[in-house]
C-alpha cells in the first residue's frame, strides 16, 4: 500500500483523507430481538463517525475515481467501544489476503514511469474474475455529491446471537435518509479538490445527517466467507437502527483506530479470511502513523 500511495507520516496507509463527525445511534426492537450486543438494545448510544476517501494519498482530489469509507465507533455504557467499518463498494476486490497482496503487487508503480503497468493489473483481473465487480464500481461510478447520500456496505458476514440463544449471519448496510446524487468529473473539478469534505462540514452546520442501519439476513445457500460476492437482493433486510449525525468535528478522530474486529458479546466474525486479516493491517498502520509501539 505504501509503495502504491506513498508514505505520508501521520496519515493512514489507505483512507488517508478523512473527516470526523459526532452523533447518536438508536437501535430498533428488531435489532435487540436478533442480538444481545449492548449498542443494539435501544438506548441512545453516542457515536464517532469518520468519512474517508479510499486512497492513501492525503492530497488526492475528492472527485478522483475511488471508493469511500464510513467508519462508525459506538461508545458503550461501560466505557468500551465497538466499530462498523464500511465502504461504498458492493463487494471487496479479492477473496483472500494472499490474493490482495498479489493485487497490490500488480499495482506497484513501475520505477521507470512512476505509474502502474496497466497490463499487469489487467492480467490480475482477468485471472481473478471475482475482482471485476469492485473494480468496475470504482472505474465506472461518478463521484458522490455528498457523503450524506451514499449507501455504505459492511461487506463481510458477522454472526449475531439473540437473547433466545439463536445465532444468525448478517451483513451490515447503512442506507442514507438523503437521496443519492452524483457529479460529473467537470463538476467535481469546478468544485475543488476538497469539495466532498467541505460539503459535509457545511451541511452539518445547518442540518442533521441520517442513515438507517440494516441487517441483511443470510440464508442457507449464502457464502459467509466470500467478500467478493453480494448476497441476493431478495434476502430479508431488517431495519436495525437509526444513526443521526449532528456535528462536524474535523480531524478530532484522526488519532482513533476503527477496526471491524473490535467486537462485543453477541457479535462474532465469520470465517471470511479478509475480515481476519484486517485487524493486523490496521494495527500496523496505526502504529506507524502514531508512533505507538516504536
Ligand atoms: C485484507 C484486506 C484489507 C486490508 C489489508 C486493509 C487495510 C487497511 C488499512 C491499513 C487501513 C488504515 C487503518 C488505520 O490506519 O487506522 C484501512 C482503513 C480502512 N479500511 Fe481497509 N483494508 C482491507 C479491507 C477492507 C474492507 C473489506 C473494507 C470494507 C468493508 C475496508 C474499509 C476500510 C475503511 C472504511 C477504512 C478507513 C477507516 C477509518 O476511517 O479509520 N477495508 N484499511
Coordinates of C-alpha atoms and ligand atoms in Angstrom, one line a residue:
X1 CA 0.0 0.0 0.0
X2 CA 2.9 2.4 0.9
X3 CA 4.5 1.6 -2.5
X4 CA 1.3 2.5 -4.3
X5 CA 0.2 5.5 -2.4
X6 CA 3.4 6.8 -0.9
X7 CA 4.4 7.1 2.8
X8 CA 2.7 10.1 4.4
X9 CA 3.8 10.4 8.0
X10 CA 0.9 10.8 10.4
X11 CA -1.7 9.5 7.9
X12 CA -3.4 6.2 7.4
X13 CA -1.8 3.8 4.9
X14 CA -5.2 4.0 3.0
X15 CA -8.2 6.1 3.6
X16 CA -5.7 8.9 4.4
X17 CA -8.1 11.8 4.0
X18 CA -11.0 11.8 6.4
X19 CA -13.5 14.0 8.3
X20 CA -14.9 13.2 11.7
X21 CA -18.4 13.7 13.0
X22 CA -20.4 13.1 16.2
X23 CA -23.9 11.8 16.6
X24 CA -26.0 9.2 18.2
X25 CA -27.4 5.7 17.3
X26 CA -30.6 4.2 18.5
X27 CA -31.3 0.5 17.8
X28 CA -34.8 -0.8 16.9
X29 CA -36.6 -3.5 18.9
X30 CA -35.9 -5.9 15.9
X31 CA -32.1 -5.4 16.5
X32 CA -32.5 -6.3 20.2
X33 CA -34.5 -9.4 19.2
X34 CA -31.7 -10.5 16.9
X35 CA -28.6 -9.6 19.0
X36 CA -27.7 -9.1 22.6
X37 CA -24.8 -6.6 21.9
X38 CA -25.0 -3.5 24.2
X39 CA -25.4 -0.9 21.4
X40 CA -28.3 -2.8 19.9
X41 CA -30.7 -2.7 23.0
X42 CA -32.5 0.5 22.1
X43 CA -30.8 3.1 24.4
X44 CA -29.3 6.1 22.7
X45 CA -25.5 5.4 22.1
X46 CA -23.0 8.2 21.3
X47 CA -21.0 7.6 18.1
X48 CA -17.9 8.9 16.4
X49 CA -18.1 8.6 12.6
X50 CA -15.2 9.1 10.1
X51 CA -15.9 9.6 6.4
X52 CA -12.9 9.0 4.1
X53 CA -11.7 8.6 0.6
X54 CA -10.1 5.2 -0.1
X55 CA -6.8 6.4 -1.4
X56 CA -3.7 6.5 0.8
X57 CA -2.8 10.0 -0.7
X58 CA -3.9 12.7 1.7
X59 CA -3.9 15.2 -1.2
X60 CA -5.9 13.2 -3.7
X61 CA -8.8 15.1 -5.1
X62 CA -12.2 14.1 -3.7
X63 CA -13.6 13.8 -7.3
X64 CA -11.0 11.1 -8.3
X65 CA -12.2 7.6 -9.0
X66 CA -12.3 5.9 -5.6
X67 CA -14.3 4.0 -3.1
X68 CA -15.4 6.0 0.0
X69 CA -15.5 4.8 3.6
X70 CA -17.7 5.3 6.6
X71 CA -16.3 4.1 9.9
X72 CA -18.6 4.2 12.9
X73 CA -17.5 3.8 16.5
X74 CA -20.2 3.2 19.1
X75 CA -19.3 4.4 22.6
X76 CA -20.7 1.9 25.0
X77 CA -22.1 2.5 28.5
X78 CA -19.2 0.5 30.1
X79 CA -16.6 2.9 28.6
X80 CA -15.7 0.4 25.8
X81 CA -16.4 0.7 22.1
X82 CA -17.2 -1.4 19.0
X83 CA -16.9 -0.5 15.3
X84 CA -18.6 -1.0 12.0
X85 CA -16.2 -0.1 9.1
X86 CA -17.9 0.0 5.7
X87 CA -17.4 1.1 2.1
X88 CA -19.5 2.4 -0.8
X89 CA -18.4 -0.8 -2.7
X90 CA -21.0 -3.5 -3.1
X91 CA -18.2 -6.2 -2.6
X92 CA -14.5 -6.3 -1.9
X93 CA -11.8 -6.8 -4.6
X94 CA -10.4 -10.2 -3.5
X95 CA -11.2 -13.3 -1.5
X96 CA -8.0 -13.9 0.4
X97 CA -5.2 -11.9 1.9
X98 CA -2.7 -13.7 -0.4
X99 CA -4.8 -12.5 -3.5
X100 CA -4.9 -9.0 -2.0
X101 CA -1.1 -8.9 -1.8
X102 CA -0.8 -10.1 -5.4
X103 CA -3.4 -7.5 -6.5
X104 CA -1.4 -4.7 -4.7
X105 CA 1.8 -6.0 -6.2
X106 CA 0.3 -5.8 -9.7
X107 CA -0.4 -2.1 -8.9
X108 CA 3.1 -1.3 -7.7
X109 CA 4.3 1.7 -9.9
X110 CA 6.9 0.9 -12.5
X111 CA 10.2 2.5 -11.3
X112 CA 10.8 3.9 -14.8
X113 CA 7.5 5.6 -15.4
X114 CA 6.2 6.1 -11.8
X115 CA 2.9 4.7 -13.0
X116 CA 1.3 1.2 -12.5
X117 CA 1.7 -1.1 -15.5
X118 CA -1.9 -1.4 -16.7
X119 CA -1.2 -4.8 -18.4
X120 CA -0.2 -6.3 -15.1
X121 CA -3.3 -5.0 -13.4
X122 CA -5.4 -6.3 -16.3
X123 CA -3.8 -9.7 -16.2
X124 CA -4.6 -10.0 -12.5
X125 CA -8.2 -9.0 -13.1
X126 CA -8.5 -11.5 -16.0
X127 CA -7.1 -14.3 -13.8
X128 CA -9.5 -13.3 -10.9
X129 CA -13.0 -12.6 -12.3
X130 CA -14.3 -12.1 -8.8
X131 CA -12.3 -8.8 -8.8
X132 CA -14.4 -7.3 -11.5
X133 CA -17.4 -6.1 -9.5
X134 CA -15.4 -3.9 -7.2
X135 CA -13.1 -2.7 -9.9
X136 CA -15.9 -1.8 -12.2
X137 CA -17.7 0.0 -9.4
X138 CA -14.6 2.2 -8.8
X139 CA -13.9 2.8 -12.5
X140 CA -17.5 3.5 -13.8
X141 CA -19.3 5.3 -10.9
X142 CA -19.4 9.1 -10.9
X143 CA -18.3 10.7 -7.6
X144 CA -21.0 11.3 -5.0
X145 CA -22.3 14.9 -4.5
X146 CA -22.3 14.2 -0.7
X147 CA -21.4 11.6 1.8
X148 CA -25.0 12.1 3.1
X149 CA -26.4 10.4 0.0
X150 CA -24.1 7.3 -0.1
X151 CA -25.0 3.8 0.9
X152 CA -22.2 2.0 2.7
X153 CA -21.8 -1.7 2.9
X154 CA -20.1 -3.8 5.7
X155 CA -19.3 -6.4 3.1
X156 CA -18.3 -9.3 5.5
X157 CA -20.7 -11.6 7.3
X158 CA -20.9 -11.4 11.1
X159 CA -22.6 -13.9 13.4
X160 CA -25.2 -12.3 15.8
X161 CA -26.5 -14.1 18.9
X162 CA -30.0 -13.2 20.1
X163 CA -31.5 -13.3 23.6
X164 CA -33.0 -16.6 22.7
X165 CA -29.5 -18.0 22.0
X166 CA -30.2 -18.2 18.3
X167 CA -27.3 -17.3 16.0
X168 CA -27.7 -15.7 12.6
X169 CA -25.3 -14.5 10.0
X170 CA -25.8 -10.9 8.7
X171 CA -24.2 -8.3 6.6
X172 CA -24.5 -4.6 7.5
X173 CA -25.7 -1.8 5.3
X174 CA -26.1 1.9 6.0
X175 CA -28.9 3.4 3.9
X176 CA -28.9 7.3 3.8
X177 CA -32.0 9.4 4.5
X178 CA -30.9 11.8 1.7
X179 CA -31.4 11.0 -1.9
X180 CA -28.2 9.7 -3.7
X181 CA -26.7 12.2 -6.2
X182 CA -23.6 12.2 -8.3
X183 CA -21.4 14.8 -10.0
X184 CA -19.6 14.7 -13.3
X185 CA -15.8 15.0 -13.4
X186 CA -16.2 18.6 -14.8
X187 CA -18.5 19.4 -11.8
X188 CA -16.1 18.0 -9.2
X189 CA -13.1 19.8 -10.8
X190 CA -15.1 23.1 -10.7
X191 CA -15.9 22.5 -7.0
X192 CA -12.3 21.9 -6.0
X193 CA -10.2 19.1 -4.5
X194 CA -11.9 19.1 -1.1
X195 CA -15.5 19.5 -2.2
X196 CA -16.8 16.3 -0.5
X197 CA -15.4 17.1 2.9
X198 CA -16.3 20.8 2.7
X199 CA -19.9 19.8 1.7
X200 CA -20.1 17.6 4.8
X201 CA -18.9 20.4 7.1
X202 CA -21.4 22.9 5.5
X203 CA -24.3 20.5 5.7
X204 CA -23.7 19.6 9.4
X205 CA -23.6 23.4 10.3
X206 CA -27.3 23.6 9.4
X207 CA -28.9 20.1 9.5
X208 CA -28.5 16.6 10.8
X209 CA -27.5 13.7 8.5
X210 CA -29.3 10.3 9.0
X211 CA -28.7 6.7 8.0
X212 CA -30.7 3.6 8.8
X213 CA -28.6 0.5 9.7
X214 CA -29.9 -2.7 8.1
X215 CA -29.1 -6.3 8.7
X216 CA -29.2 -8.4 5.6
X217 CA -30.1 -11.9 6.8
X218 CA -28.2 -14.8 5.3
X219 CA -29.9 -17.9 4.0
X220 CA -28.6 -21.4 3.8
X221 CA -27.2 -21.0 0.3
X222 CA -25.2 -17.9 1.1
X223 CA -21.4 -17.9 1.5
X224 CA -20.3 -16.4 4.8
X225 CA -16.6 -16.3 3.8
X226 CA -16.6 -14.6 0.4
X227 CA -16.5 -10.8 0.4
X228 CA -16.4 -10.6 -3.4
X229 CA -20.0 -11.8 -3.8
X230 CA -23.0 -9.9 -2.6
X231 CA -25.9 -12.0 -1.3
X232 CA -29.1 -11.9 -3.5
X233 CA -31.0 -8.6 -3.1
X234 CA -34.2 -10.6 -2.2
X235 CA -32.6 -11.5 1.2
X236 CA -34.6 -10.1 4.1
X237 CA -33.4 -6.7 5.3
X238 CA -34.1 -5.9 8.9
X239 CA -34.0 -2.2 10.0
X240 CA -31.7 -2.3 13.0
X241 CA -31.3 1.3 14.0
X242 CA -31.1 5.0 13.1
X243 CA -27.8 7.0 13.1
X244 CA -28.1 10.8 13.4
X245 CA -25.0 12.9 12.9
X246 CA -25.3 16.5 14.3
X247 CA -21.8 17.9 14.5
X248 CA -18.7 18.2 12.3
X249 CA -15.5 17.7 14.4
X250 CA -12.9 17.9 11.6
X251 CA -9.8 16.0 12.4
X252 CA -10.8 15.1 16.0
X253 CA -10.9 11.3 15.4
X254 CA -7.7 11.0 13.3
X255 CA -5.9 9.5 16.3
X256 CA -8.5 6.8 16.7
X257 CA -8.5 3.3 15.2
X258 CA -11.6 1.9 13.6
X259 CA -11.3 -1.9 13.4
X260 CA -14.1 -4.3 12.2
X261 CA -12.6 -6.9 14.6
X262 CA -13.3 -4.7 17.6
X263 CA -16.4 -6.6 18.7
X264 CA -18.6 -7.1 21.8
X265 CA -20.5 -10.1 23.2
X266 CA -23.2 -11.1 20.8
X267 CA -21.3 -10.4 17.6
X268 CA -18.6 -12.6 16.2
X269 CA -16.6 -12.6 12.9
X270 CA -17.5 -15.1 10.2
X271 CA -14.6 -17.2 8.8
X272 CA -14.0 -14.7 6.0
X273 CA -10.2 -14.6 5.7
X274 CA -10.1 -10.9 4.6
X275 CA -12.0 -9.9 7.7
X276 CA -9.5 -11.8 9.8
X277 CA -6.5 -10.1 8.0
X278 CA -7.8 -6.6 8.6
X279 CA -7.1 -6.1 12.3
X280 CA -3.4 -6.8 11.9
X281 CA -3.0 -4.5 9.0
X282 CA -4.9 -1.7 10.8
X283 CA -2.7 -2.1 13.9
X284 CA 0.5 -1.7 11.8
X285 CA -0.9 1.4 10.1
X286 CA -1.9 2.8 13.4
X287 CA 1.5 2.1 15.0
X288 CA 3.3 3.8 12.0
X289 CA 1.0 6.9 11.9
X290 CA 1.0 7.5 15.7
X291 CA 4.4 6.2 16.6
X292 CA 2.8 3.8 19.1
X293 CA 4.9 0.7 19.7
X294 CA 8.1 2.3 18.4
Ligands
LIG1 C1 -7.2 -7.5 3.6 C2 -7.9 -6.5 3.2 C3 -7.8 -5.1 3.8 C4 -6.6 -4.5 4.2 C5 -5.2 -5.1 4.3 C6 -7.0 -3.2 4.6 C7 -6.1 -2.2 5.1 C8 -6.5 -1.0 5.7 C9 -5.6 -0.2 6.4 C10 -4.1 -0.4 6.6 C11 -6.3 0.9 6.8 C12 -5.8 2.1 7.6 C13 -6.0 1.8 9.1 C14 -5.6 2.9 10.1 O1 -4.5 3.4 10.0 O2 -6.4 3.1 11.0 C15 -7.6 0.7 6.3 C16 -8.7 1.6 6.5 C17 -10.0 1.4 6.1 N1 -10.5 0.3 5.5 FE1 -9.4 -1.3 5.0 N2 -8.4 -3.0 4.5 C18 -8.9 -4.2 3.9 C19 -10.2 -4.4 3.6 C20 -11.2 -3.6 3.8 C21 -12.6 -3.9 3.6 C22 -13.1 -5.2 3.2 C23 -13.3 -2.8 4.0 C24 -14.8 -2.5 4.0 C25 -15.7 -3.5 4.4 C26 -12.4 -1.7 4.3 C27 -12.7 -0.4 4.7 C28 -11.8 0.5 5.3 C29 -12.2 1.8 5.8 C30 -13.6 2.4 5.7 C31 -11.0 2.4 6.3 C32 -10.9 3.8 7.0 C33 -11.2 3.6 8.4 C34 -11.1 4.9 9.2 O3 -11.7 5.8 8.8 O4 -10.3 4.9 10.2 N3 -11.1 -2.3 4.3 N4 -7.7 -0.4 5.6

